[in-house]
Coordinates of N, CA and C in Angstrom, one line a residue:
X1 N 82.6 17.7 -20.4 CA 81.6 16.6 -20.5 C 82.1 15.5 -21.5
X2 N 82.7 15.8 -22.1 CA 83.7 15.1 -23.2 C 84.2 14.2 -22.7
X3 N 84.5 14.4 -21.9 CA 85.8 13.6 -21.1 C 85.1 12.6 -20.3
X4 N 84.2 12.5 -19.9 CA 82.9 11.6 -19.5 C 82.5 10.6 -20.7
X5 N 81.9 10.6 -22.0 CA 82.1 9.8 -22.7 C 83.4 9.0 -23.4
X6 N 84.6 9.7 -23.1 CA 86.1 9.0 -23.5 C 86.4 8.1 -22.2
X7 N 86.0 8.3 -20.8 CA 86.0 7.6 -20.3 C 85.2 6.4 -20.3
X8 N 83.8 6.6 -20.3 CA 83.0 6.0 -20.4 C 83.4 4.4 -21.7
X9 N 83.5 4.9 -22.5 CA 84.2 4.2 -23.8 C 85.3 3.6 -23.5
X10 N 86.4 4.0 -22.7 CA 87.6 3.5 -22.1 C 87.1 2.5 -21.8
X11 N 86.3 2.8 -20.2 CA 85.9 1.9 -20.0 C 85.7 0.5 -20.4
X12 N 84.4 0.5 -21.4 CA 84.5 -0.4 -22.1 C 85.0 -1.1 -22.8
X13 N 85.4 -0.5 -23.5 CA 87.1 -1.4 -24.2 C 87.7 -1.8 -23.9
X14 N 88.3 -1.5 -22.2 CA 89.0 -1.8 -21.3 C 88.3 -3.5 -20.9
X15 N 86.9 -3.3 -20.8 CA 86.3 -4.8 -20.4 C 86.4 -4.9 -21.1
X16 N 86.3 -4.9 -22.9 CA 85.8 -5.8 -23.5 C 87.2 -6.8 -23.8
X17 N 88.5 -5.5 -23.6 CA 89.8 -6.8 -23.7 C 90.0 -7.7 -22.7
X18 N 89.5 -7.2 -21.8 CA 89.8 -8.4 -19.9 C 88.6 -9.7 -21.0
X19 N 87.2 -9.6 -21.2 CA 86.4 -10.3 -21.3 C 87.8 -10.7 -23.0
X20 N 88.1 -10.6 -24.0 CA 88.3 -11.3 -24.8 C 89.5 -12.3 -24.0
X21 N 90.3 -11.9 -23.3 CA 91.2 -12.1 -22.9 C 91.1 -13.7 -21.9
X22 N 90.1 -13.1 -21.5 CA 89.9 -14.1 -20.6 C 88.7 -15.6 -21.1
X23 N 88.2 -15.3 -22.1 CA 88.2 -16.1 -23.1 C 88.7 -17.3 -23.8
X24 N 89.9 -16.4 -24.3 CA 90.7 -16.7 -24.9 C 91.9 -17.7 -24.5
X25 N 91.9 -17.6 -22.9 CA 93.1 -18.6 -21.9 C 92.3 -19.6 -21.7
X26 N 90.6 -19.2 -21.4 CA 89.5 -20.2 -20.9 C 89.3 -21.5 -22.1
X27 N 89.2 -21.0 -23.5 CA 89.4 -22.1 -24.8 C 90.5 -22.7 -24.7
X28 N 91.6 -21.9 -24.7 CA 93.1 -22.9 -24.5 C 93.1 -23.4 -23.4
X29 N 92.9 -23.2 -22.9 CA 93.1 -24.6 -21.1 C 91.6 -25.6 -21.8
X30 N 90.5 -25.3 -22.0 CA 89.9 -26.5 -22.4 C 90.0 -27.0 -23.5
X31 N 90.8 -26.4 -24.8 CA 90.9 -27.8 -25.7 C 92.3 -27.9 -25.4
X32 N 93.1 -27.7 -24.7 CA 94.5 -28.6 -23.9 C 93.5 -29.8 -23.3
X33 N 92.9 -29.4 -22.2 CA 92.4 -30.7 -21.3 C 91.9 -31.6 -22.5
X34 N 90.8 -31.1 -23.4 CA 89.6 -32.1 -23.6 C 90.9 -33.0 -24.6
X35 N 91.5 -32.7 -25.6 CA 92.8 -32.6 -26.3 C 93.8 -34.3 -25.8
X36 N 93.9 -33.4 -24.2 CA 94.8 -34.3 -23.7 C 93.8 -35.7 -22.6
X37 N 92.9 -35.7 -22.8 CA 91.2 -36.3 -22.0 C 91.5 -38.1 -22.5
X38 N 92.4 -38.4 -23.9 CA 92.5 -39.9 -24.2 C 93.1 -40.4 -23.0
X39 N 94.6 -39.6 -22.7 CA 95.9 -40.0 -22.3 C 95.1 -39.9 -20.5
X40 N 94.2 -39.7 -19.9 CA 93.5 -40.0 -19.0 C 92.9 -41.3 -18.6
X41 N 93.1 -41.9 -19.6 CA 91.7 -43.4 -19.4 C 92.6 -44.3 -18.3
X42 N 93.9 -44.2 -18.3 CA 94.4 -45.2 -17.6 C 94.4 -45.2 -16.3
X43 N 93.5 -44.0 -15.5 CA 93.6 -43.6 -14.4 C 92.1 -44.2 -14.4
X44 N 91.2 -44.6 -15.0 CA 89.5 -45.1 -14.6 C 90.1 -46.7 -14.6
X45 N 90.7 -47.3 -15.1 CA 91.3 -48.7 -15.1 C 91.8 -49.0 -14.0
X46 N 91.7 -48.8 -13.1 CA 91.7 -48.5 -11.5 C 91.0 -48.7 -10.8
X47 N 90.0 -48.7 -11.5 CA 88.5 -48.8 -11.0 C 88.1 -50.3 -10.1
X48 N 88.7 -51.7 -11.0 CA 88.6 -52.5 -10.6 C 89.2 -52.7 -8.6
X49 N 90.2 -52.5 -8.8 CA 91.3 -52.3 -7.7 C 90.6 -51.6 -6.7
X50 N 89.8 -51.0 -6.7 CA 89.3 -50.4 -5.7 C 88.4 -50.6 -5.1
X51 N 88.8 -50.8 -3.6 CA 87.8 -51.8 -2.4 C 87.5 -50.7 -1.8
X52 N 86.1 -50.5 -2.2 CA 85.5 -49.5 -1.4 C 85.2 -49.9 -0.2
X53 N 84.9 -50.8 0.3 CA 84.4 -51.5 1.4 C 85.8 -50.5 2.6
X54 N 86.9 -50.3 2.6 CA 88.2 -50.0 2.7 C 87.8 -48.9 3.1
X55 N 86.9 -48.2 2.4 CA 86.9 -46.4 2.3 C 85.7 -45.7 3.1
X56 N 84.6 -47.0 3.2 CA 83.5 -46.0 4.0 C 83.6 -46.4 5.6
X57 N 83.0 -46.2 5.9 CA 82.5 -46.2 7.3 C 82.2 -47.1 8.3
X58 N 82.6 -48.0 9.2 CA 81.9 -49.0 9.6 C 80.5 -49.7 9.7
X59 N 79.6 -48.4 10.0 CA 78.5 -48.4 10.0 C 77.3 -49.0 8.7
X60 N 78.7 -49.3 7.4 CA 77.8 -48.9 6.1 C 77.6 -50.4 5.9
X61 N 76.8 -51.3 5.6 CA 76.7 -52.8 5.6 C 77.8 -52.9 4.5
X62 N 78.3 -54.3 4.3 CA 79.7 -54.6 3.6 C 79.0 -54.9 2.4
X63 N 77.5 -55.5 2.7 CA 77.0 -55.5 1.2 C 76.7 -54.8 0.4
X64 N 76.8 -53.5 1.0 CA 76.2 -51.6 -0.1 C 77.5 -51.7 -0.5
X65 N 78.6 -51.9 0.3 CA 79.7 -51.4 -0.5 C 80.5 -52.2 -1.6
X66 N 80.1 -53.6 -0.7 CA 80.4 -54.6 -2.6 C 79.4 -54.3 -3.7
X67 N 78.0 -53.7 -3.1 CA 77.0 -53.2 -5.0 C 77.7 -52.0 -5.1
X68 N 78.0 -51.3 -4.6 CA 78.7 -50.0 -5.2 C 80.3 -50.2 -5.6
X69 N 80.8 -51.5 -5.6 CA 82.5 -51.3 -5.9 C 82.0 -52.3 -7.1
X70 N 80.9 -53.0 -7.6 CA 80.6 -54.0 -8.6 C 80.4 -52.6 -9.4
X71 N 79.2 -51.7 -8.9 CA 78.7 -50.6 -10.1 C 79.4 -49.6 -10.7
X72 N 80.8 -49.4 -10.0 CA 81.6 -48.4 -10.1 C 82.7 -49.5 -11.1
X73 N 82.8 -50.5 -11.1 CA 83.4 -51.7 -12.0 C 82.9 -51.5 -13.0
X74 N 81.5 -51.5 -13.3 CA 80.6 -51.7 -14.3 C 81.0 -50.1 -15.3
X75 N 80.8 -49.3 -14.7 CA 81.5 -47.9 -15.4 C 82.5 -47.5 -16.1
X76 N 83.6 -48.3 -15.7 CA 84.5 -48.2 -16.3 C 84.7 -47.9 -17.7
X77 N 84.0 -49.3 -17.9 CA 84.5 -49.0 -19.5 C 83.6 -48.1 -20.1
X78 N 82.7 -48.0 -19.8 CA 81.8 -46.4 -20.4 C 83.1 -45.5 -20.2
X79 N 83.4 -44.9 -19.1 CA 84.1 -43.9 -18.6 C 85.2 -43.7 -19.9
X80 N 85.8 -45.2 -19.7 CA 87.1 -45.0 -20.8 C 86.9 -44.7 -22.4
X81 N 85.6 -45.5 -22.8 CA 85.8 -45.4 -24.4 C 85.0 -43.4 -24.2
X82 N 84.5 -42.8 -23.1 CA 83.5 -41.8 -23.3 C 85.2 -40.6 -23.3
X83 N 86.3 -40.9 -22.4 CA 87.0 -40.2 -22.9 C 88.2 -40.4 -23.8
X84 N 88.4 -41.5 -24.5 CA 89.1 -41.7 -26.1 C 87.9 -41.1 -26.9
X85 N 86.7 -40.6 -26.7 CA 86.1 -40.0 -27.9 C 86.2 -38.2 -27.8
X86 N 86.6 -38.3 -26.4 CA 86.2 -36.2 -25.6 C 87.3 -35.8 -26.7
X87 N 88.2 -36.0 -27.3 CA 89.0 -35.0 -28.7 C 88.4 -35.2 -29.8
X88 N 87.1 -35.6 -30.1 CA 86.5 -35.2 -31.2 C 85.5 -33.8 -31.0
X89 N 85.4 -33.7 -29.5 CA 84.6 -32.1 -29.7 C 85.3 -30.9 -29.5
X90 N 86.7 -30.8 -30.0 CA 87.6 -29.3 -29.8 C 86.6 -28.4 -30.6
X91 N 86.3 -28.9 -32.1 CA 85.9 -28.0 -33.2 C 84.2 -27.7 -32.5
X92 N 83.6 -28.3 -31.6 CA 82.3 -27.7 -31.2 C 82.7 -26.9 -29.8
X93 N 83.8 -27.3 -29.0 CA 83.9 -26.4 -28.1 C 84.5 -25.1 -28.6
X94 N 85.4 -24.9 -29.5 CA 85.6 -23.9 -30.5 C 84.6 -22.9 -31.0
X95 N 83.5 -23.8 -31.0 CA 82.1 -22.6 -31.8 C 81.5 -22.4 -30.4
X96 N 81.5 -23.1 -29.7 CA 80.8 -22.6 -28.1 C 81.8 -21.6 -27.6
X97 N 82.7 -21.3 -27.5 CA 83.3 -20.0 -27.2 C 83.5 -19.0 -28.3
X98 N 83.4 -19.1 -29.2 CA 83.3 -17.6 -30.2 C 81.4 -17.0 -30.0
X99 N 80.4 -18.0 -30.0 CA 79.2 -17.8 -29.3 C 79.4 -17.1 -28.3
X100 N 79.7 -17.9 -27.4 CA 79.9 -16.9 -25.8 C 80.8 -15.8 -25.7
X101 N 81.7 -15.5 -26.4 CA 82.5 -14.3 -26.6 C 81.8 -13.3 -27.6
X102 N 80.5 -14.1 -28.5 CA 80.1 -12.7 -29.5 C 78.8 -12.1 -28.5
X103 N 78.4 -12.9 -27.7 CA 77.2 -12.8 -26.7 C 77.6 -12.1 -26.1
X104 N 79.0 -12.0 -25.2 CA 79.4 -11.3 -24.2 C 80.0 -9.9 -24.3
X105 N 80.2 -10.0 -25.3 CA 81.1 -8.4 -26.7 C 80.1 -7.4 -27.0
X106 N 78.5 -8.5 -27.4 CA 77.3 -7.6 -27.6 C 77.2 -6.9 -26.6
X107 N 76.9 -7.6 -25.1 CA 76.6 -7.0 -23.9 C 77.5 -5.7 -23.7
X108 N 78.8 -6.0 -24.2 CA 79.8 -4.9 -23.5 C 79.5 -3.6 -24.2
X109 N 79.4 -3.7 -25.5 CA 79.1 -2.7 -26.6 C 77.3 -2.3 -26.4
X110 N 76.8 -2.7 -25.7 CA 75.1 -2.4 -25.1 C 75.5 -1.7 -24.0
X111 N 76.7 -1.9 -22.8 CA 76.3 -1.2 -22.0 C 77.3 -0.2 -22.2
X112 N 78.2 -0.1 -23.0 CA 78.8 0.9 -23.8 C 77.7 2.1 -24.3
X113 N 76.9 1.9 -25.0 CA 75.7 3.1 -25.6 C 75.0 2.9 -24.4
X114 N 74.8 2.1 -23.6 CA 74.2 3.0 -22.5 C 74.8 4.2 -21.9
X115 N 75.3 3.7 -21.3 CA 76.2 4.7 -20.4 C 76.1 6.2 -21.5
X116 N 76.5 5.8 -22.4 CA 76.9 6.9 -23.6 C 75.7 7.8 -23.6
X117 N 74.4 6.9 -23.7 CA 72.8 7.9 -23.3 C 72.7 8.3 -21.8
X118 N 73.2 7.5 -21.0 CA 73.1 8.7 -19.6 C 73.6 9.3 -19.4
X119 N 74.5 9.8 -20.1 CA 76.1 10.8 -20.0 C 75.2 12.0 -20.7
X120 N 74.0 11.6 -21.8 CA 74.0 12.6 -22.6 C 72.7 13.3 -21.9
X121 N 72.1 12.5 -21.1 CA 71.0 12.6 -20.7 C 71.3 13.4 -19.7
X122 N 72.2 13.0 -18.6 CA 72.8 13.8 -17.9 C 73.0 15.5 -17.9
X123 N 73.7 15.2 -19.5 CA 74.4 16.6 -19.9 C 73.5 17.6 -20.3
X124 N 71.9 16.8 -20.9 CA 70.6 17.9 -20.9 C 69.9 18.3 -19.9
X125 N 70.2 17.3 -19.0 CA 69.3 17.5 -17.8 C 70.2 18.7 -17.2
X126 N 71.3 19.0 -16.8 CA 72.2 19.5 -16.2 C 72.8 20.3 -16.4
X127 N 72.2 21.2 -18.0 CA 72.3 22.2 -18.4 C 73.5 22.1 -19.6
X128 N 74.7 21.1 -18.9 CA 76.2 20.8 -19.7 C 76.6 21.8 -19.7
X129 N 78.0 22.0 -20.6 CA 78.5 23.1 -20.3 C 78.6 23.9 -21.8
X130 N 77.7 24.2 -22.5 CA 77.6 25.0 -23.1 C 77.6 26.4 -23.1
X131 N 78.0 26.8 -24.3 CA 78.2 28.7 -23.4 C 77.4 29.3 -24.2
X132 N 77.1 30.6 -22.9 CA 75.8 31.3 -22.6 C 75.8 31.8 -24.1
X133 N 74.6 32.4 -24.2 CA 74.5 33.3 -25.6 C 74.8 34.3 -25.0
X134 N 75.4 35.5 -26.3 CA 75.8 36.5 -25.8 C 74.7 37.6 -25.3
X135 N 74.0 37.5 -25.5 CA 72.9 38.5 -25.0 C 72.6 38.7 -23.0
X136 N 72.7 37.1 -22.7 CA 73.4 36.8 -21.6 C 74.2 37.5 -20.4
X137 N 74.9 37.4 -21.3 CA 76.8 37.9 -21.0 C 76.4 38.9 -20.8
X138 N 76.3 39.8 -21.9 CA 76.0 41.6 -21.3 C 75.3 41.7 -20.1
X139 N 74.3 41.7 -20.3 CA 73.0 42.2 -18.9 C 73.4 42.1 -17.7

């Protein structure tokens, strides 16, 4: 029955490195992007250039598509100055993943002592393998 809680714990540990692990690639690929999010703006400056009218449908009146290539114009520069600011939040995306990594660690170590109480619960319900008293033995 021993060997039921070493696995059981295995177990766990076993997730809880996949979950740190996987965390831990998940922060690095987003403060790379948000990081690298300035050197993006010159791709929304494009915006202008772009004749929607070109892109939809025949059916779509030419006037929806000149208010939507004016309002998609209009965006732009929101767009741009909104990502020259996205590398000021590394240090809050940084505290949003040690949050969600100490959230997710609690869980693992919760269903770690569970398991650990049905293993044990198990082992009373099911007699376990304890040895008989000797009084037992004789008779």
């Amino acid at each position: 029955m021993i060997v039921f809680y070493a696995l059981s714990w295995f177990l766990v540990f076993g997730l809880l490195a996949l979950w740190s692990l996987a965390a831990w690639a998940l922060h690095a690929v987003a403060v790379w992007s948000v990081s690298n999010a300035s050197a993006l703006t010159g791709v929304t400056s494009g915006v202008e250039g772009l004749r929607l009218s070109q892109l939809v449908p025949p059916w779509v009146p030419p006037e929806i598509a000149q208010a939507m290539t004016a309002l998609l114009a209009g965006f732009a520069p929101v767009v741009e100055s909104l990502l020259q600011t996205v590398p000021a939040l590394t240090s809050g995306l940084t505290m949003v993943t040690w949050v969600i990594w100490g959230l997710g660690s609690a869980l693992l170590l919760l269903l770690g002592a569970g398991l650990h109480l049905v293993i044990a619960m198990w082992r009373r319900h099911s007699g376990g393998f304890s040895p008989q008293p000797a009084s037992r033995l004789t008779a």
